[in-house]
Tab-separated table of C-alpha atoms and ligand atoms in Angstrom:
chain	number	residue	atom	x	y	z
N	1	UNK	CA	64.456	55.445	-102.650
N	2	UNK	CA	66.122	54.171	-105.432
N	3	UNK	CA	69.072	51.145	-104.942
N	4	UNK	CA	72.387	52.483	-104.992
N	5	UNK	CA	74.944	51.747	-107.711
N	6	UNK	CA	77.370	48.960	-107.080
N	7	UNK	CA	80.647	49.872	-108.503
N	8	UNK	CA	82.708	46.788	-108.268
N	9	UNK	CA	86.644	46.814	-108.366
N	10	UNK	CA	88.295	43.534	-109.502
N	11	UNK	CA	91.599	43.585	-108.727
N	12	UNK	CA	92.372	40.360	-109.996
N	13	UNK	CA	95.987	39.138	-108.784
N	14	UNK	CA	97.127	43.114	-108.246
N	15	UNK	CA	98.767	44.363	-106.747
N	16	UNK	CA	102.070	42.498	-105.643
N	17	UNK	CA	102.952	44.445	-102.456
N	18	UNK	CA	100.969	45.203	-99.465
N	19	UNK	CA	102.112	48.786	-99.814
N	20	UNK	CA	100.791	49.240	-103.037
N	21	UNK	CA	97.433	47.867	-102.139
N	22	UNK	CA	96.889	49.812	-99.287
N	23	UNK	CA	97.501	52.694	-101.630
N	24	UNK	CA	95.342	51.923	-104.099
N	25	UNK	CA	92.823	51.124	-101.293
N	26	UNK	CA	93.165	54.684	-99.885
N	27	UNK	CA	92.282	56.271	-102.912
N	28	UNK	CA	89.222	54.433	-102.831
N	29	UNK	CA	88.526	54.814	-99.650
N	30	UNK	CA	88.940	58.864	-99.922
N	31	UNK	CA	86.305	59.311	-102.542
N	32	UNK	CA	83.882	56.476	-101.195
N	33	UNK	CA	83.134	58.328	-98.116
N	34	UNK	CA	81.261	60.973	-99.891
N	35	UNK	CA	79.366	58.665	-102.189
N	36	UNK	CA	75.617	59.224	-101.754
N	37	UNK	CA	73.439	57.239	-104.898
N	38	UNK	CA	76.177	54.350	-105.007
N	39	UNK	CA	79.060	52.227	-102.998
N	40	UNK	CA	82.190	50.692	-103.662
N	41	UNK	CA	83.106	47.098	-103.197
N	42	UNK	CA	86.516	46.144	-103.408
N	43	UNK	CA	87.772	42.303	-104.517
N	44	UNK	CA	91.124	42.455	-103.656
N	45	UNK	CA	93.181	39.356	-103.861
N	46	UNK	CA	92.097	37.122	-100.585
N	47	UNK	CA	95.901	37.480	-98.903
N	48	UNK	CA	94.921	41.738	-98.779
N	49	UNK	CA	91.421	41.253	-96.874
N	50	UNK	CA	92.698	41.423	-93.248
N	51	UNK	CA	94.982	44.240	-94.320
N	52	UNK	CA	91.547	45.720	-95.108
N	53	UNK	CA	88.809	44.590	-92.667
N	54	UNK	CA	90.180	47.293	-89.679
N	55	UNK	CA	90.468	50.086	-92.483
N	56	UNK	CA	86.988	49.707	-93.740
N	57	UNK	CA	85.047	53.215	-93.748
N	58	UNK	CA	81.782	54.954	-95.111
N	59	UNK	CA	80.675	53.826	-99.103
N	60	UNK	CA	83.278	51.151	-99.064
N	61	UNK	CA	82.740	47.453	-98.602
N	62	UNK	CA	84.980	44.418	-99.512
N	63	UNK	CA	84.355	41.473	-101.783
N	64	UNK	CA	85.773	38.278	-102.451
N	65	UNK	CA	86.811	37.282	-106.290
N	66	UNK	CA	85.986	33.429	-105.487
N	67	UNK	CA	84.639	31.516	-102.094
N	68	UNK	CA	85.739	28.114	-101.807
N	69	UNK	CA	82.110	25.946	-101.931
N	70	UNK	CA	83.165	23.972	-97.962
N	71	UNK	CA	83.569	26.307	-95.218
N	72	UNK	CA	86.275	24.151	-93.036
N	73	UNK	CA	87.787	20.379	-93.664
N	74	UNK	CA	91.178	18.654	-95.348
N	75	UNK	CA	91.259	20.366	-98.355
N	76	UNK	CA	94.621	22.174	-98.979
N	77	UNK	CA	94.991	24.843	-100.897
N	78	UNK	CA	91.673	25.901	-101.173
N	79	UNK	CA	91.467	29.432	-101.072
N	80	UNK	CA	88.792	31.466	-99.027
N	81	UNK	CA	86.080	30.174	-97.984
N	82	UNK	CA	82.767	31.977	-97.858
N	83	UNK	CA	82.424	32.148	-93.694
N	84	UNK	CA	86.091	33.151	-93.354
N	85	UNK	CA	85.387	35.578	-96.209
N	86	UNK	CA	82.532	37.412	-94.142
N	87	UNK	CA	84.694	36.923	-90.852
N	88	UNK	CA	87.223	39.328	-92.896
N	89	UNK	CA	85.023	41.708	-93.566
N	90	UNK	CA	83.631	40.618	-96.575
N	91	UNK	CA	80.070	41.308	-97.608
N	92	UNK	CA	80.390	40.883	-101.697
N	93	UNK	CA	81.159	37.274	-103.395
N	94	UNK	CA	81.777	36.986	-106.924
N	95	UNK	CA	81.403	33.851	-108.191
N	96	UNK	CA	81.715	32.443	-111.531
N	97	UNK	CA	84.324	34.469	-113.212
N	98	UNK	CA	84.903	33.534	-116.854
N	99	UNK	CA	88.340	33.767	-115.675
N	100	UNK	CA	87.531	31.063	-112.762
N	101	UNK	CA	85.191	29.245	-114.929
N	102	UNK	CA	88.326	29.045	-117.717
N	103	UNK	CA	90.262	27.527	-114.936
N	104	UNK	CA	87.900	24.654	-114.557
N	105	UNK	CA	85.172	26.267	-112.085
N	106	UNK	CA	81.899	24.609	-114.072
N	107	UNK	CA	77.587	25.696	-113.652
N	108	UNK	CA	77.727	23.013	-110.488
N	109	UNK	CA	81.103	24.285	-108.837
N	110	UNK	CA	79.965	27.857	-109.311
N	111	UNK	CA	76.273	26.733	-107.870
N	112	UNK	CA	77.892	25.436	-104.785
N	113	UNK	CA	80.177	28.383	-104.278
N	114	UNK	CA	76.938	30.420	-105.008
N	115	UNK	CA	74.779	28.497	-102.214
N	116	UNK	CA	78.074	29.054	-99.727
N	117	UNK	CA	78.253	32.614	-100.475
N	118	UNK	CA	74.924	33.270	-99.660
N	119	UNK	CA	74.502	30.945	-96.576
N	120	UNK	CA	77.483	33.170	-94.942
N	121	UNK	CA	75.650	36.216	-95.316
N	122	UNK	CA	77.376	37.537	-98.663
N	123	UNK	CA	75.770	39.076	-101.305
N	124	UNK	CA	76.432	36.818	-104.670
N	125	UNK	CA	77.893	38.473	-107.802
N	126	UNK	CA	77.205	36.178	-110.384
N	127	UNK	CA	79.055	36.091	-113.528
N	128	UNK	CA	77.400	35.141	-116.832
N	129	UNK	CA	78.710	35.956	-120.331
N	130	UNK	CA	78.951	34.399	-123.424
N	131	UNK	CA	81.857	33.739	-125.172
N	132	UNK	CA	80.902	34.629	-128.855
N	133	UNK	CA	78.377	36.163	-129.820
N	134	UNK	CA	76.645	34.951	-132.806
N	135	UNK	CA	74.400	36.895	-135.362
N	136	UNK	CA	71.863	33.842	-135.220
N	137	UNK	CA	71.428	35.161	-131.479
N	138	UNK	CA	72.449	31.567	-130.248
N	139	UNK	CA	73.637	33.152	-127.390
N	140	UNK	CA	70.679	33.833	-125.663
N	141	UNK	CA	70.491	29.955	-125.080
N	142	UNK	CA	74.205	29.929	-123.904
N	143	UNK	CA	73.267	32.851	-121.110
N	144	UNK	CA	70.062	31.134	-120.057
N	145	UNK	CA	71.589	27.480	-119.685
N	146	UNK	CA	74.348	29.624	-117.723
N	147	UNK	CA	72.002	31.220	-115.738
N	148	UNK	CA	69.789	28.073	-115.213
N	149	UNK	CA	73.294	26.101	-114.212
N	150	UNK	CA	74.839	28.484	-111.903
N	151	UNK	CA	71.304	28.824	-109.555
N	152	UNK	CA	70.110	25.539	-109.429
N	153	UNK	CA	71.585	25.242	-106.099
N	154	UNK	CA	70.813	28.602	-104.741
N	155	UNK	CA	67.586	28.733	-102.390
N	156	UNK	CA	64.109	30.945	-103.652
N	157	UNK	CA	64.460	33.349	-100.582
N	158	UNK	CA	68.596	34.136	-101.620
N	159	UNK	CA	67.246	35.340	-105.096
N	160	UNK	CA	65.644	38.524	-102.915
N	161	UNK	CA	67.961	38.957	-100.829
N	162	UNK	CA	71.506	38.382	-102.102
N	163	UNK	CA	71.528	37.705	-105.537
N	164	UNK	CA	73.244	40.385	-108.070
N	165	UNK	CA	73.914	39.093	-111.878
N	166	UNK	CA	76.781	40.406	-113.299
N	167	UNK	CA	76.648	40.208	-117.721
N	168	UNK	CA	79.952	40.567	-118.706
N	169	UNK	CA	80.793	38.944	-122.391
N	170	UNK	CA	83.954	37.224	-122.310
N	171	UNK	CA	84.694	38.464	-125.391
N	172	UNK	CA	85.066	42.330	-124.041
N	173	UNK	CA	86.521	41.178	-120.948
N	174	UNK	CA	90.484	41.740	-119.724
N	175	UNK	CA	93.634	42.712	-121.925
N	176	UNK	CA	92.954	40.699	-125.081
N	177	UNK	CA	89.260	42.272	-125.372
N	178	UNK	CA	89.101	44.671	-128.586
N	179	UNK	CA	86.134	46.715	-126.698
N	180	UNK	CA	83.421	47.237	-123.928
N	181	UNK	CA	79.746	46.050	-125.236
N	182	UNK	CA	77.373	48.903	-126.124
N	183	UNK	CA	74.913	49.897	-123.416
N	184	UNK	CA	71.920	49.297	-125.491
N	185	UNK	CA	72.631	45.987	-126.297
N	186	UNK	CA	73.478	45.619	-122.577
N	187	UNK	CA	70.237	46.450	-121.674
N	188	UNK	CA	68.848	44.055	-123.889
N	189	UNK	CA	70.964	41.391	-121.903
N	190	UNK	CA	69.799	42.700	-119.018
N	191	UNK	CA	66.136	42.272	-119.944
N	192	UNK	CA	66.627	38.608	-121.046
N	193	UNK	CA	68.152	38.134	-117.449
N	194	UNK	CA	65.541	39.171	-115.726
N	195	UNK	CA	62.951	37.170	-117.903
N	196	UNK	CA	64.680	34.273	-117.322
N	197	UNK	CA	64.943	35.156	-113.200
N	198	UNK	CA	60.956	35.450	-113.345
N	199	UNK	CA	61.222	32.459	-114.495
N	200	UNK	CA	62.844	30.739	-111.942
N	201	UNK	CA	61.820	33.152	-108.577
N	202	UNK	CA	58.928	35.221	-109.733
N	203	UNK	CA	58.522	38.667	-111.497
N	204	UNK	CA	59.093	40.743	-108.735
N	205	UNK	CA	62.266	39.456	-107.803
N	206	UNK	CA	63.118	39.258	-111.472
N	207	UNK	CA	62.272	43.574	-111.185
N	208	UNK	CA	64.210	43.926	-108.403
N	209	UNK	CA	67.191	42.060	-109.122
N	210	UNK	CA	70.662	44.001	-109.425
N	211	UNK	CA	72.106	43.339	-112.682
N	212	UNK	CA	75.677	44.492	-113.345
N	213	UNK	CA	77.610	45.206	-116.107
N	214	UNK	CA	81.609	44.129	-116.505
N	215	UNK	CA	83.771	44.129	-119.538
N	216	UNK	CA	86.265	47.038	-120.633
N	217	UNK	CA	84.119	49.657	-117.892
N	218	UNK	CA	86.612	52.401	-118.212
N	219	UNK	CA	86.063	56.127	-117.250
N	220	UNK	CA	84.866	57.045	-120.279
N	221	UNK	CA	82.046	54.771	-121.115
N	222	UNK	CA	80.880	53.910	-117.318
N	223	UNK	CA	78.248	56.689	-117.391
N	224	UNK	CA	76.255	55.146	-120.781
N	225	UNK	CA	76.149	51.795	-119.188
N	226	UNK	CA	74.241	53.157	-116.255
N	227	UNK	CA	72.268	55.354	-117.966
N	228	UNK	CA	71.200	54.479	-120.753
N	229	UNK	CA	72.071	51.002	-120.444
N	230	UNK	CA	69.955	51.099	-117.092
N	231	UNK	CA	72.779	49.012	-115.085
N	232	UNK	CA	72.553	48.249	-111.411
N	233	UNK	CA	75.941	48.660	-111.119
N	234	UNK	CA	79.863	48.038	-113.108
N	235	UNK	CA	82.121	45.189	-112.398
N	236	UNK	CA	85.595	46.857	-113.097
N	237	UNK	CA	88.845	44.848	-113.765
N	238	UNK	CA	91.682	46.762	-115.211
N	239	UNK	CA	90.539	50.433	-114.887
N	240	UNK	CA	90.232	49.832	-110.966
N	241	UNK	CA	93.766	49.376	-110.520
N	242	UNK	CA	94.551	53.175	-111.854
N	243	UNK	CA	93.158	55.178	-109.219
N	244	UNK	CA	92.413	58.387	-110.843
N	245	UNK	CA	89.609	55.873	-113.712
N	246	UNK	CA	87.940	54.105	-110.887
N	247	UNK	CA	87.465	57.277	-108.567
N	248	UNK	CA	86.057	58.580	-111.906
N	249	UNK	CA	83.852	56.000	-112.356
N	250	UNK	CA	82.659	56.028	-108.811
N	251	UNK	CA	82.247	60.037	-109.268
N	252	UNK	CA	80.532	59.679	-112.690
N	253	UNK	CA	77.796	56.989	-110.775
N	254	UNK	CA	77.363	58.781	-107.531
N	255	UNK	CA	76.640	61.793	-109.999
N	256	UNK	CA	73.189	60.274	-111.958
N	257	UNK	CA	70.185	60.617	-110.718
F	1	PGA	P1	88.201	44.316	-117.388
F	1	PGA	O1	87.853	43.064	-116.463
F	1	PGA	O2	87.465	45.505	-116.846
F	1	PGA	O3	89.677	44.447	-117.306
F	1	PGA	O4	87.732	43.955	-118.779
F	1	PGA	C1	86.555	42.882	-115.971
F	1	PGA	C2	86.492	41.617	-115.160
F	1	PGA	O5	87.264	40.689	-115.430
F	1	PGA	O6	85.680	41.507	-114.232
């Protein structure tokens, strides 16, 4: 059987009420049920998660947008850590937002928040992008130094079991992007990710690896970066706030083959 589709929401810091998130979240929650060839993970904002963890139903799973890399201790203000993430319900992780990693989260905070995740039992979305991309292809060295940065921490057997890459370009990611990237040169991406995974944990593992795309997914182009873009799976900021785009895109993924 093939793996499913993971259709990421990333609801950044939305919505401001609880009542509004529980809406949102029932909307999800509707359509997820019936899902068959993929599953939704939401990433709500960490104060929604026990609103969440006793509503949880069929195709629907919960995420956290960051883990804190310590699990208990004196550090205020910390945010969630990855145990009390998966004690909520959680079962998703992503780590290494360019949006985190803007805020000052570098390759060795995001490989310790990466190791954390996936001691507690979550499964890691890693986030790699570049910021530019450059005709000389330059790139490329920027996404494997990411890559290379981000896992050094990570243990061989985590690769298997709980590692998913997310590629989303910073440059087609949230309002000020101009546009998603094209699912061709996606796949390309995703190629180069897994070559550089087989380095690092073997070809198989490199095969099998989920890797994601985020950046602009909207209802309308979701379908070409699964299909022909051959992605494992959509990380989805802004159109997974409007209810009617992300059931869409969860409709449009359940729907291939
Ligand atoms: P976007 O955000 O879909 O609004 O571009 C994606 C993300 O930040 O993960």
């Amino acid at each position: 059987m093939r793996a499913k589709k993971i259709i990421v929401a990333n609801w950044k810091l939305n919505p401001e009420t609880p009542r509004e998130a529980l809406r949102l979240f029932s909307s999800v929650s509707r359509v997820a049920r019936g899902l068959r060839r993929s599953e939704a993970v939401i990433c709500p904002p960490a104060h929604f998660l026990g609103l969440f963890h006793e509503r949880l139903s069929g195709g629907l799973f919960l995420g956290g947008q960051d883990v804190f890399a310590k699990n208990q201790g004196a550090f205020t203000g910390a945010g969630v850590s990855a145990r009390s993430l998966y004690y909520l319900g959680g079962r998703y992780a992503i780590v290494g937002h360019s949006e985190r990693r803007a805020l000052g989260d570098g390759d060795e905070t995001v490989a310790q928040k990466a190791k954390a995740a996936a001691s507690a039992g979550l499964k890691v979305v890693l986030c790699v992008g570049e910021a530019i991309r450059d005709e000389t292809g330059r790139y490329f060295q920027f996404l494997r130094q990411q890559l290379l940065g981000s896992l050094i921490r990570l243990p061989r057997r985590f690769f298997a079991e709980r590692l998913i890459v997310a590629y989303e370009p910073i440059w087609a990611v949230g309002a000020p992007a101009q546009s998603a990237d094209t699912p061709a040169d996606f796949l390309r991406q995703q190629l180069f990710i897994k070559k550089v995974i087989s380095d690092l944990a073997g070809k198989e593992t490199a095969m099998r690896l989920p890797v994601i795309y985020g950046g602009s997914v909207d209802q309308k182009n979701a379908a070409g970066f699964l299909d022909e873009g051959q992605a494992n799976g959509l990380l989805v900021g802004r159109a997974s706030l409007r209810p009617d785009y992300f059931t869409a895109i969860l409709k449009a993924a359940d729907a291939l083959a």
